[in-house]
Tab-separated table of C-alpha atoms in Angstrom:
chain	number	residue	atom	x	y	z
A	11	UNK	CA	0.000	0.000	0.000
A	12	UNK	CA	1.233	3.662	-0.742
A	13	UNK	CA	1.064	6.158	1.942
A	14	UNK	CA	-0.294	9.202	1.619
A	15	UNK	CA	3.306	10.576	2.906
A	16	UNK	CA	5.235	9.136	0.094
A	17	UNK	CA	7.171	11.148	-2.047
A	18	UNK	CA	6.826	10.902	-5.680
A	19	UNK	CA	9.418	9.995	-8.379
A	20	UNK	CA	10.994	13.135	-9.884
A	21	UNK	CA	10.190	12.832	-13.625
A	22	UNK	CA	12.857	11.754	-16.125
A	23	UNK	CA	13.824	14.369	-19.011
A	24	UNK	CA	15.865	13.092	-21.918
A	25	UNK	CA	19.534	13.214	-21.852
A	26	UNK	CA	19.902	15.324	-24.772
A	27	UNK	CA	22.642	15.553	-27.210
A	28	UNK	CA	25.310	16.666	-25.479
A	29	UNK	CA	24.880	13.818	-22.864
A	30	UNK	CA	29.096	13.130	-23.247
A	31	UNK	CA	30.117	16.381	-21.534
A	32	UNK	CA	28.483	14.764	-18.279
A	33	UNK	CA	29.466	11.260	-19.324
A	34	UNK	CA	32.552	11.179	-21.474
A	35	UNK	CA	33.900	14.597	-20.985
A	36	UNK	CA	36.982	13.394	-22.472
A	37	UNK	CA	35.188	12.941	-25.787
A	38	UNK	CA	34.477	16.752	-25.281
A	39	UNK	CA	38.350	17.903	-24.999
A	40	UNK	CA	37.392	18.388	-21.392
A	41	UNK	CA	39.866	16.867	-19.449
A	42	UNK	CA	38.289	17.222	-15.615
A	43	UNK	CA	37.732	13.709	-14.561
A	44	UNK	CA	41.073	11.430	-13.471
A	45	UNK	CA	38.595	8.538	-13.857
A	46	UNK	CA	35.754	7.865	-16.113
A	47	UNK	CA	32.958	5.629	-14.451
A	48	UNK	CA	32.158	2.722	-16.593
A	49	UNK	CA	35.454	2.410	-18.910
A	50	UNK	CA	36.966	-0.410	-17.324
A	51	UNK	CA	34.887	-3.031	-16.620
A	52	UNK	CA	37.879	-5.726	-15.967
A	53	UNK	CA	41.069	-6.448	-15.132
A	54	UNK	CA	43.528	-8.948	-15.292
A	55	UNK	CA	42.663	-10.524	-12.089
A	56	UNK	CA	38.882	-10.510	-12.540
A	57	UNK	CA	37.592	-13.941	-12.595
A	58	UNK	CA	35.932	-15.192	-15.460
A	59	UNK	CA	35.282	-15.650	-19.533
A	60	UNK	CA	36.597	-12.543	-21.154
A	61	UNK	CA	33.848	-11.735	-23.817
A	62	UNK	CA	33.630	-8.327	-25.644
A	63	UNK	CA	30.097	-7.262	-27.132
A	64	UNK	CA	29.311	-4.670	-30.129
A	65	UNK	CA	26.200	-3.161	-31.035
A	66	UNK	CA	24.392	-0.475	-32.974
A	67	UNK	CA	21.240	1.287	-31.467
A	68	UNK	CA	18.914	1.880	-34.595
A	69	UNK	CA	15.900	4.308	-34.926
A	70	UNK	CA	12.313	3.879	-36.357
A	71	UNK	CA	14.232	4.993	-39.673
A	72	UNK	CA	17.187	2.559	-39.706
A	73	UNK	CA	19.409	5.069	-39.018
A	74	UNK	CA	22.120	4.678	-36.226
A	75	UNK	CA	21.977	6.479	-33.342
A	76	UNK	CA	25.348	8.447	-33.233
A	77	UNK	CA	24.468	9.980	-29.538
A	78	UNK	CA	23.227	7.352	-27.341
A	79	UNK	CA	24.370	6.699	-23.930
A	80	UNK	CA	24.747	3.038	-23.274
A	81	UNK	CA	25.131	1.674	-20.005
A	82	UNK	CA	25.627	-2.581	-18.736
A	83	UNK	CA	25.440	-3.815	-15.679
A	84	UNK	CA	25.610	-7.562	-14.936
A	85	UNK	CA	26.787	-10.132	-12.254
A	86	UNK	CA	30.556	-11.900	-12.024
A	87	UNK	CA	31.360	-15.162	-13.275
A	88	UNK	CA	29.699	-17.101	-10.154
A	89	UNK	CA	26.866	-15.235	-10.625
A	90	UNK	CA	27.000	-13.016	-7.976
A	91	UNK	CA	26.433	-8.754	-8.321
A	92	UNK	CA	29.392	-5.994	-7.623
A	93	UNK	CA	28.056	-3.432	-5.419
A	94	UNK	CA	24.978	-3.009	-3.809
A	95	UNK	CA	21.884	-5.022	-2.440
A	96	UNK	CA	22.996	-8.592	-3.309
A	97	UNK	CA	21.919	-10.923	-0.278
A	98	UNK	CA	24.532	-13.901	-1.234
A	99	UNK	CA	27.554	-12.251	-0.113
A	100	UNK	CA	30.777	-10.730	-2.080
A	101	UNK	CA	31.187	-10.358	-5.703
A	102	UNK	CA	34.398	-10.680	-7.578
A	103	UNK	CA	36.118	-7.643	-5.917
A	104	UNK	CA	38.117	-7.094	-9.486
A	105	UNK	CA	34.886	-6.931	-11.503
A	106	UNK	CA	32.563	-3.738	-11.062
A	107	UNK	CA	29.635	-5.351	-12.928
A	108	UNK	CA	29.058	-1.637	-15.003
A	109	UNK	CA	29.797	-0.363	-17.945
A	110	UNK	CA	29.367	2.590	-19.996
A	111	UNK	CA	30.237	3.484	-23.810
A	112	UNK	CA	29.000	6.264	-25.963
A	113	UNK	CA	29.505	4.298	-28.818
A	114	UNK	CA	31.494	6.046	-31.663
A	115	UNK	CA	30.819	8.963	-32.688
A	116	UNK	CA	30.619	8.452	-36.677
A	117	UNK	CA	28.757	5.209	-36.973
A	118	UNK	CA	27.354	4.890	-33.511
A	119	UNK	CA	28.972	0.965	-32.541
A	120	UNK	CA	29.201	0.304	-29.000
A	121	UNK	CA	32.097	-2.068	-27.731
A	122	UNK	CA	31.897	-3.174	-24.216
A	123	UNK	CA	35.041	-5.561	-23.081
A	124	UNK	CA	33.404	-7.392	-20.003
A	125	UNK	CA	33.122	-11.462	-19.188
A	126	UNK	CA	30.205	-13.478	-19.382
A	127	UNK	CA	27.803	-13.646	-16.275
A	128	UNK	CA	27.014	-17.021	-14.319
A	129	UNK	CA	23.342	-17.156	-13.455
A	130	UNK	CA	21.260	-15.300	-10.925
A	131	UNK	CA	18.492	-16.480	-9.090
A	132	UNK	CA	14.815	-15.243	-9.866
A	133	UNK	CA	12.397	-14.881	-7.325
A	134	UNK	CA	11.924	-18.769	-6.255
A	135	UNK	CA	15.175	-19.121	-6.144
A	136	UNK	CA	15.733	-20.811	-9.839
A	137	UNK	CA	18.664	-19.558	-11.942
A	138	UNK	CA	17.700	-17.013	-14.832
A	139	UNK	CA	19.539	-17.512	-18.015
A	140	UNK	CA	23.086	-15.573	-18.118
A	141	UNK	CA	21.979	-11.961	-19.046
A	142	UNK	CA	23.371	-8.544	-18.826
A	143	UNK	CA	20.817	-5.705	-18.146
A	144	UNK	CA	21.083	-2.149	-20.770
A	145	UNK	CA	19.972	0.697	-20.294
A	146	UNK	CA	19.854	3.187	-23.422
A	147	UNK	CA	19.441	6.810	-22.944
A	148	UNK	CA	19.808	9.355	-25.693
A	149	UNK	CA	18.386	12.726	-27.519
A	150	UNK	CA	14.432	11.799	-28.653
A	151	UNK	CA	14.565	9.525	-25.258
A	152	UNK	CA	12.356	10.667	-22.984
A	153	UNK	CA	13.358	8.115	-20.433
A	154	UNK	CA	15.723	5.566	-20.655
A	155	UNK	CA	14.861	2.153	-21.904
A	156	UNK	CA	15.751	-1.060	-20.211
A	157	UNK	CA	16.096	-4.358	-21.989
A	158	UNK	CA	18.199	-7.404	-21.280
A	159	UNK	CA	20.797	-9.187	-23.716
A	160	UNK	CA	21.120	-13.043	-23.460
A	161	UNK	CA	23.471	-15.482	-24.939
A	162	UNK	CA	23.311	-17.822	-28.274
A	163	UNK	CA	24.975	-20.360	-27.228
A	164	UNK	CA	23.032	-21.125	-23.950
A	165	UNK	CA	19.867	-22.053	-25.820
A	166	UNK	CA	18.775	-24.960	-22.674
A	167	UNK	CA	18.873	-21.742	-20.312
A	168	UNK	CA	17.152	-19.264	-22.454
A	169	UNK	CA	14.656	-22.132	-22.922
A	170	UNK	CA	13.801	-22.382	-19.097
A	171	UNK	CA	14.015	-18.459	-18.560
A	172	UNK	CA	11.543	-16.703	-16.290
A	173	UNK	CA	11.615	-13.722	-18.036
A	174	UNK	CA	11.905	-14.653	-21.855
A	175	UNK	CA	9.060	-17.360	-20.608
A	176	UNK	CA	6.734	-13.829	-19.839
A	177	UNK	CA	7.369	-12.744	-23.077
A	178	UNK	CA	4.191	-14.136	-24.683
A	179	UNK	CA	4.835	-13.383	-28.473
A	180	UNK	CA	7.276	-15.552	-29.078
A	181	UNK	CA	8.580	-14.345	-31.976
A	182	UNK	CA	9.901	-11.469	-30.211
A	183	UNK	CA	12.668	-13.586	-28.155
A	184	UNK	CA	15.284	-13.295	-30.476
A	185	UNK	CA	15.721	-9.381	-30.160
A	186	UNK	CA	17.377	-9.789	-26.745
A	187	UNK	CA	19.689	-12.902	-28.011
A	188	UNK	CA	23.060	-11.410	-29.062
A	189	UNK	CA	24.280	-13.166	-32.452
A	190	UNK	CA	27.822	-14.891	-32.181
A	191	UNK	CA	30.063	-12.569	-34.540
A	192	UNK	CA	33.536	-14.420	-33.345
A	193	UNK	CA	35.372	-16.698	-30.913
A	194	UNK	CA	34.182	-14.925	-27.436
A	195	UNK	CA	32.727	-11.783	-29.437
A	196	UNK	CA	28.841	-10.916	-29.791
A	197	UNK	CA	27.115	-8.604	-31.819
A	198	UNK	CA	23.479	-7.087	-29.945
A	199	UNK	CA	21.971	-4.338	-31.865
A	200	UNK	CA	19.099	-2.916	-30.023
A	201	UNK	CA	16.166	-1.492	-32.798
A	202	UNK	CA	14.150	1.484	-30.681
A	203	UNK	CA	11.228	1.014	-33.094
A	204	UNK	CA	9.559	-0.792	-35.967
A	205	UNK	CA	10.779	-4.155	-37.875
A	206	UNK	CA	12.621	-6.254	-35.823
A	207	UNK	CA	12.071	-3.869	-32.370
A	208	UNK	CA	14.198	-4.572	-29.395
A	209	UNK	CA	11.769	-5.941	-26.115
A	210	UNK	CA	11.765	-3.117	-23.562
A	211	UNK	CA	11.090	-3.858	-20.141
A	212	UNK	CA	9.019	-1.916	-17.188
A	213	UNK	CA	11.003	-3.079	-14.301
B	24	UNK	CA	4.216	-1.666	3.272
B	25	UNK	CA	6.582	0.484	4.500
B	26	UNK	CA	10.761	-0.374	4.489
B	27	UNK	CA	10.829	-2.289	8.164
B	28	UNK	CA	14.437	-1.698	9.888
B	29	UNK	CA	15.073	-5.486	10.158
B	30	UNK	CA	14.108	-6.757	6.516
B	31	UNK	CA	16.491	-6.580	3.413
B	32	UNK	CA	15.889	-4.177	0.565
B	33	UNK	CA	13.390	-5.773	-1.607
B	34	UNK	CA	12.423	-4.902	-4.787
B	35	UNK	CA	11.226	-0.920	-6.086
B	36	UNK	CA	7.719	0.238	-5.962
B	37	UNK	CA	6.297	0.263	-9.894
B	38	UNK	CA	7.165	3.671	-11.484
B	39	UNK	CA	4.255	5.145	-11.845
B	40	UNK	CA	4.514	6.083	-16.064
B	41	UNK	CA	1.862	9.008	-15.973
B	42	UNK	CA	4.503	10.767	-13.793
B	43	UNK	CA	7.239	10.307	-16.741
B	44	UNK	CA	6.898	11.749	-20.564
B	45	UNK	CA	6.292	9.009	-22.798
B	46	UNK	CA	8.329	7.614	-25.213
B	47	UNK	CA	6.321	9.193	-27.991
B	48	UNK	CA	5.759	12.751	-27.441
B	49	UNK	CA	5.429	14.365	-31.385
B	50	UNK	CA	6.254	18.153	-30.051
B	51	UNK	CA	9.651	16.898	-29.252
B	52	UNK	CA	10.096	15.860	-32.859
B	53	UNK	CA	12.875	13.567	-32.150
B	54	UNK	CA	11.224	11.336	-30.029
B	55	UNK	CA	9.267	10.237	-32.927
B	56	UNK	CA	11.513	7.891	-34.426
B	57	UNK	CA	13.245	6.843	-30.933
B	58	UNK	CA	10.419	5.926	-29.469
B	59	UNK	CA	8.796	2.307	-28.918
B	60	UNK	CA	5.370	1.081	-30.590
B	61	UNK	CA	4.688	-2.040	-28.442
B	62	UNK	CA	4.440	-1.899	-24.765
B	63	UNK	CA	7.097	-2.284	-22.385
B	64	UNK	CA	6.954	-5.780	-20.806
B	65	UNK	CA	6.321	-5.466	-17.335
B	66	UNK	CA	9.161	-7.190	-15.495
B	67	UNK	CA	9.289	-7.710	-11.720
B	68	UNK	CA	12.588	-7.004	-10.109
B	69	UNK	CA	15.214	-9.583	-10.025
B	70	UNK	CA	18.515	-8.930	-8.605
B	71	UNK	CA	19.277	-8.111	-11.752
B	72	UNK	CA	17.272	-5.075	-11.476
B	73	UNK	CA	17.803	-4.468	-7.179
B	74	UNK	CA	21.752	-4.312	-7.129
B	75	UNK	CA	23.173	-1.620	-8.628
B	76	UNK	CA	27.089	-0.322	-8.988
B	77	UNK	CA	28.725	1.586	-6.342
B	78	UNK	CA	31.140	4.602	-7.084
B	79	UNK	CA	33.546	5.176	-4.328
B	80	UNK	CA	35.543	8.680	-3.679
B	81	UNK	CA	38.437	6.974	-4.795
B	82	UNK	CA	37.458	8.031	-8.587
B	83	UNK	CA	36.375	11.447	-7.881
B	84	UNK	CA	38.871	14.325	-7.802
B	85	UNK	CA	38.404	17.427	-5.703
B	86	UNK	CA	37.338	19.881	-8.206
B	87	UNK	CA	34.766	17.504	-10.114
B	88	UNK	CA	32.152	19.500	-7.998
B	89	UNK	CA	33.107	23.296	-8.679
B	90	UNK	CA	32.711	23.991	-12.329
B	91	UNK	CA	34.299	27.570	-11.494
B	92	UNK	CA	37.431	25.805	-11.138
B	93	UNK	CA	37.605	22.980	-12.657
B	94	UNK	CA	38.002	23.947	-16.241
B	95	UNK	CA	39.187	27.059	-15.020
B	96	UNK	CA	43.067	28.144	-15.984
B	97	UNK	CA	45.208	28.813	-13.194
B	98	UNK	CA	44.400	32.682	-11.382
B	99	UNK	CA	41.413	33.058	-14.106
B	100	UNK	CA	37.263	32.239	-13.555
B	101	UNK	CA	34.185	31.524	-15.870
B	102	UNK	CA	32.059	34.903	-16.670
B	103	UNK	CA	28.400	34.323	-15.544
B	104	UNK	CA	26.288	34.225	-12.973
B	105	UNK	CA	27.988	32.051	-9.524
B	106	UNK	CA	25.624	29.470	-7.808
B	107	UNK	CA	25.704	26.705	-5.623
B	108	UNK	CA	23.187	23.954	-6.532
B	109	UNK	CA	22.359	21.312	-4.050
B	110	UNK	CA	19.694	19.159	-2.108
B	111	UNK	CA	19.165	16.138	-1.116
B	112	UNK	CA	18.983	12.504	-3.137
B	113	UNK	CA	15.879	10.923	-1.113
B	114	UNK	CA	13.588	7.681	-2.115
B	115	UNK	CA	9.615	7.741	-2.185
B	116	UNK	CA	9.359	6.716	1.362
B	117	UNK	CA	11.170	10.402	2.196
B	118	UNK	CA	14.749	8.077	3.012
B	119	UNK	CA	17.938	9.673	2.016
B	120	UNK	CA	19.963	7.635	-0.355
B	121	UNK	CA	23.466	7.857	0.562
B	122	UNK	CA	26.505	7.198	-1.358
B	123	UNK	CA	24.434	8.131	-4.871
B	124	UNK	CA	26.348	9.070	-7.990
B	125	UNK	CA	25.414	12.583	-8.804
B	126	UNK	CA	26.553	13.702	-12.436
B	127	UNK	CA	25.545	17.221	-14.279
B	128	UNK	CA	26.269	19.049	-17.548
B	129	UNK	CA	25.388	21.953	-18.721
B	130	UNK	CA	25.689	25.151	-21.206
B	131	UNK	CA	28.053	27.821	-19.940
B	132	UNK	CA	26.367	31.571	-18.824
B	133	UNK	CA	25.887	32.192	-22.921
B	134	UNK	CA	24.146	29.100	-23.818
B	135	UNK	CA	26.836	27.676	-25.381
B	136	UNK	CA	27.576	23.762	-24.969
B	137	UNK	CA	31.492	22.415	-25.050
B	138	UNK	CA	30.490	19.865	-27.390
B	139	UNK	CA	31.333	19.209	-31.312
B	140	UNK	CA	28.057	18.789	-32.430
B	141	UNK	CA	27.037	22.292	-31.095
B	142	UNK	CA	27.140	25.159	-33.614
B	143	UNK	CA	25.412	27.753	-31.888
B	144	UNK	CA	27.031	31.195	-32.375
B	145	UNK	CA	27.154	32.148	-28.707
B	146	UNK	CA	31.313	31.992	-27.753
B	147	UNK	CA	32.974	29.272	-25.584
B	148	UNK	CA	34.368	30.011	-22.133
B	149	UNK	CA	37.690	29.519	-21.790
B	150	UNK	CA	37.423	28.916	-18.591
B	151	UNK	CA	33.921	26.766	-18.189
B	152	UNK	CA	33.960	22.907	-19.475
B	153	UNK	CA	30.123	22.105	-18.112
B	154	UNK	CA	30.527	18.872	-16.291
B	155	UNK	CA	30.618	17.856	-12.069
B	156	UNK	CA	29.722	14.918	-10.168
B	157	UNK	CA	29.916	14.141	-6.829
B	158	UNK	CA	28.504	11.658	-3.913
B	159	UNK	CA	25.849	12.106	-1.618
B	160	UNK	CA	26.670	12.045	2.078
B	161	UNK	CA	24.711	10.122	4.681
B	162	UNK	CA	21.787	11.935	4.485
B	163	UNK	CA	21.733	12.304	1.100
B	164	UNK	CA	23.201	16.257	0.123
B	165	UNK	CA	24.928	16.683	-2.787
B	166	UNK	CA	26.155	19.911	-3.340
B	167	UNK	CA	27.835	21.831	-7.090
B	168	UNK	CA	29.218	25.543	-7.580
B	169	UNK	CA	28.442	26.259	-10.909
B	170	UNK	CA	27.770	29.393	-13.254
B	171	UNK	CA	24.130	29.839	-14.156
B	172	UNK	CA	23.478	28.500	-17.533
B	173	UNK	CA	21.939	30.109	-20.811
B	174	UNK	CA	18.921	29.490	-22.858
B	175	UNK	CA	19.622	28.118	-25.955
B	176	UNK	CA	18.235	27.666	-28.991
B	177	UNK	CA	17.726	24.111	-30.671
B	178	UNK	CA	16.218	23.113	-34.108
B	179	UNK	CA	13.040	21.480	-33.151
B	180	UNK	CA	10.308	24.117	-34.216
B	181	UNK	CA	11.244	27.455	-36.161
B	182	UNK	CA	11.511	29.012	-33.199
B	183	UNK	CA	11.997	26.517	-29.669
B	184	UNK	CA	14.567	27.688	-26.929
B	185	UNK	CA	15.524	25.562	-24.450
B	186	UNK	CA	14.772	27.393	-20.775
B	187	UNK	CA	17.852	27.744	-18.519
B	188	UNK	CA	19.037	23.749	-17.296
B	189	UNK	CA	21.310	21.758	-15.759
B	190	UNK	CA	20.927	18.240	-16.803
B	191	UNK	CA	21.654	15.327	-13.637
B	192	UNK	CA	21.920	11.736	-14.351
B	193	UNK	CA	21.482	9.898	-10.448
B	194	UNK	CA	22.474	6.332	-9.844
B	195	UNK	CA	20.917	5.274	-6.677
B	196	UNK	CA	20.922	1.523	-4.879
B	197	UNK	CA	19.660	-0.575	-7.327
B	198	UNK	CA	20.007	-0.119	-11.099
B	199	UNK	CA	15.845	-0.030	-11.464
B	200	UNK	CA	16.251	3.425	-9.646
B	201	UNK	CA	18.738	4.528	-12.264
B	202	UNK	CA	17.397	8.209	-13.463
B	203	UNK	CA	18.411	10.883	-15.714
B	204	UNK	CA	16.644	14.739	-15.680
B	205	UNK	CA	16.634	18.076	-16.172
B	206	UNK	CA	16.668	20.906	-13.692
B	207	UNK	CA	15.072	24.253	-14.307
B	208	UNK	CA	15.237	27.733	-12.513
B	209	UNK	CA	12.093	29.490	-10.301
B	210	UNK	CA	10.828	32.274	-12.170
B	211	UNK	CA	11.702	31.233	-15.516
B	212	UNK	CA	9.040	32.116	-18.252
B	213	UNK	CA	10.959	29.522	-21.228
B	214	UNK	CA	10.402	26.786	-19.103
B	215	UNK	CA	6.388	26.479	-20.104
B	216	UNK	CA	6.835	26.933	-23.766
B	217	UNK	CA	9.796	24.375	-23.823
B	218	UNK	CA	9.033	20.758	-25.881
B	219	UNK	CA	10.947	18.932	-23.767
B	220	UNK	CA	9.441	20.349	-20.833
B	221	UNK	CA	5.818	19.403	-22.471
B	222	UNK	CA	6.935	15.781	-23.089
B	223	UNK	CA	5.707	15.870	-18.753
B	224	UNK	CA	1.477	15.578	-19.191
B	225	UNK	CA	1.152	16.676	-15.369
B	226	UNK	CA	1.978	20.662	-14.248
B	227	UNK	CA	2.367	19.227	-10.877
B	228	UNK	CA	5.473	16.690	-12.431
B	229	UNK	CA	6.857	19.279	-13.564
B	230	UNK	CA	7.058	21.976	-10.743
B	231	UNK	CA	8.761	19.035	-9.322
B	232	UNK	CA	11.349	19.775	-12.110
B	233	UNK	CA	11.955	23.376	-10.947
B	234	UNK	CA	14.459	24.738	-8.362
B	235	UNK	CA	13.525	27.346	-6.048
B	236	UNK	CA	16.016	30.178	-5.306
B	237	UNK	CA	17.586	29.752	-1.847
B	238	UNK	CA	17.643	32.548	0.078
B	239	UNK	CA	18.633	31.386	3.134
B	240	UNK	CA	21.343	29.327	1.759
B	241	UNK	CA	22.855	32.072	-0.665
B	242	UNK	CA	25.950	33.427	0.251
B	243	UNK	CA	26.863	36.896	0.401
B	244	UNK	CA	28.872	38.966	-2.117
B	245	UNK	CA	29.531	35.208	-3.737
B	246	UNK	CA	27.046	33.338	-4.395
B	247	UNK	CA	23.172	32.106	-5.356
B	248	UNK	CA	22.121	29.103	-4.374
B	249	UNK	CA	19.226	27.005	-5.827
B	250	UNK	CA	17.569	23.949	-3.902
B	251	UNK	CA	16.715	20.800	-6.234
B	252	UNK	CA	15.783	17.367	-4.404
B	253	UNK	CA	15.746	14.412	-6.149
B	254	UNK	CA	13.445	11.243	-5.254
B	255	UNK	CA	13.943	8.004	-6.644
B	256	UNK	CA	12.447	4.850	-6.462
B	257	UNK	CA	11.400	3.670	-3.438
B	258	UNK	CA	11.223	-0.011	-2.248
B	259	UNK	CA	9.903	-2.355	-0.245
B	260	UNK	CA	11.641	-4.463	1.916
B	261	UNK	CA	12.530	-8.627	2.007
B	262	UNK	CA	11.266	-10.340	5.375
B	263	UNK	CA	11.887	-13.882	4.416
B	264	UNK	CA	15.129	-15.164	3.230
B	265	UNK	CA	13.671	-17.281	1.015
B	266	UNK	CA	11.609	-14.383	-0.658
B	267	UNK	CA	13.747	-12.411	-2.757
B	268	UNK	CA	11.284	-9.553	-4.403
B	269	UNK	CA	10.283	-8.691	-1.424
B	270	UNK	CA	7.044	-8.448	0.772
């Protein structure tokens, strides 16, 4: 039940074009920031499957979107989240679970160099598929859009999912399964709208 | 049900979508073609969706909060209007969210963006680059010094300016809470002719939008200050082990 005492969300607002000076400043020439959040996702003694996945985001048109803000965050290799609120106890300490890319800024690819994720419980306590959650905020986005990315080549997991299992038109399913592009490298391009569109997700 | 002090953060309340723009909002003409046609699918939160990164002080410098200094060259400062900008990061049930990412950007006192895409004839600031973050403390504050920013004008209509803002993107505990906005100044007449500002359906959504001037806070022969708070998701709490989402 809500209380009549609760506060309300502040509304979202899109992040515009110029979303790098907050979030890439360096791509901006403005060199304020000793770290940027998000760049390095591993290191060499993070546990785990190196993987590296690439991506487009496309518009209603086909067209790629040159000024997106892309952001990952997933568990470790066991399965477990970095950070906050996971009950089962400590992550990989050399693996922050986020990641951020702007994509490049002539064709719009994203590259994120990450490992894969073991599974994670759902709510009874059966494992979800391996999945890494995006969220994709950009100019014409009024607020950001979550969606998941799961694996080709764990088709007996994606086949007992919880979540892929909600998703009642089937034929939908394969916009959230990355395609296998090389040895340890996926492709998942995310389409905001029209043929082929990318499952969003209220979460 | 409220958070209880024993249980475990559970999952977030739903976001309540008639608070938010929607995807398709045909004034702001871009949102046409990056918008959605079929319905989100509703998802209940895993712990996919409740954990969410931390960001420790370790990455943050100590300038990445004063944008009068740090773009500034040595002995020299931005030209504009000098302001502090703070509040408080809270949740729905009125609970402070420590230890959340805050990150702006913004135009400098002319309107002008540091970015390569941005053509607009109003000069550059030597000394302004338009991006802070910081952390929130334990009950919440965040605080920036900044120089007011510009309106600006932006192709959408023949004639569409965009009202004075500072833009914040807020990570809070979980990655479900994860939020980026706008911030506009009391008193501003551009901010109820603005698209973007009209993508919001409710008036009441978007006062919540708007800063008020703080007087009390303001400090003399320096600064303005301006008061924004931020809520994000709130949640409910875990009471059984064995019960993951949440009560």
């Amino acid at each position: 039940m809500r209380l009549p005492d609760q506060l309300k969300e502040t509304p979202s607002q899109t992040a515009g074009p110029y979303v790098h000076i907050g979030c890439f400043p360096r791509m901006c020439g403005i060199e304020v920031y000793e770290h940027e959040i998000g760049a390095d996702m591993v290191s060499d003694a993070t546990r785990g499957e190196r993987i590296e996945i690439r991506g487009t985001v496309y518009d209603g048109t086909g067209a790629p979107l040159r000024d997106a803000l892309i952001e990952i965050w997933q568990a470790d290799a066991e399965g477990r989240h970095p950070g906050r609120g996971d009950p089962r106890g400590l992550a990989d300490p050399a693996f922050t679970g986020f990641g951020r890319s702007a994509g490049d800024p002539d064709t719009g690819e994203f590259v994120f160099q990450t490992i894969k994720p073991g599974r994670v419980p759902f709510k009874d306590g059966k494992p979800m598929a391996p999945h890494i959650t995006f969220w994709i905020a950009a100019r014409g986005i009024n607020i950001g859009l979550h969606t998941r990315m799961y694996f080709p080549d764990e088709e007996a997991a994606n086949a007992e999912d919880p979540v892929l299992g909600r998703i009642e038109l089937k034929s939908r399913i394969p916009t959230l399964i990355a395609r296998p592009e090389a040895p340890g490298v996926y492709r998942f391009d995310i389409r905001l709208q029209g043929e082929g569109e990318t499952v969003f997700f209220d979460i | 049900m409220r958070n209880s002090p024993g249980g475990l953060p559970g999952a977030f309340f739903a976001r309540d979508r008639d608070q938010h723009p929607p995807a398709y909002a045909p004034g702001y003409k871009t949102s046409v073609t990056r918008s959605p046609t079929k319905p989100l699918i509703a998802l209940d939160n895993t712990l996919s969706e409740m954990t969410g990164p931390v960001f420790g002080h370790d990455r943050l410098g100590p300038l990445d909060d004063d944008l009068i200094l740090n773009f500034a060259k040595p002995g020299e400062l931005p030209v504009g209007p000098r302001i502090v900008v703070h509040g408080r990061v809270l949740d729905e049930n009125a609970r402070p969210v420590p230890g959340a990412l805050v990150e702006v950007w913004q135009a400098n006192a002319g309107g002008r963006y540091r970015h390569r895409k941005e053509s607009y004839l109003a000069p550059l600031d030597p000394n302004f680059g338009g991006c802070g973050r910081c952390i929130t403390d334990e009950e919440g504050w965040y605080r920036f010094r900044t120089i007011q920013p510009g309106a600006y004008p932006w192709p959408n209509g023949p004639n569409d300016w965009r009202p004075a803002h500072i833009h914040f993107s807020v990570f809070g505990h979980g990655f479900a809470q994860r939020l980026i906005t706008q911030m506009y100044f009391e008193g501003d007449p551009m901010i109820w002719k603005c698209p973007i500002v009209r993508t919001i359906a409710d008036p009441a959504a978007v006062e919540r939008l708007i800063a008020p001037l703080d007087w009390a806070n303001t400090i003399p022969m320096d600064a303005r200050a301006y008061r924004f708070d931020i809520v994000l998701r709130g949640r409910r709490s875990t009471l059984f082990e064995n019960r993951l989402e949440g009560n």
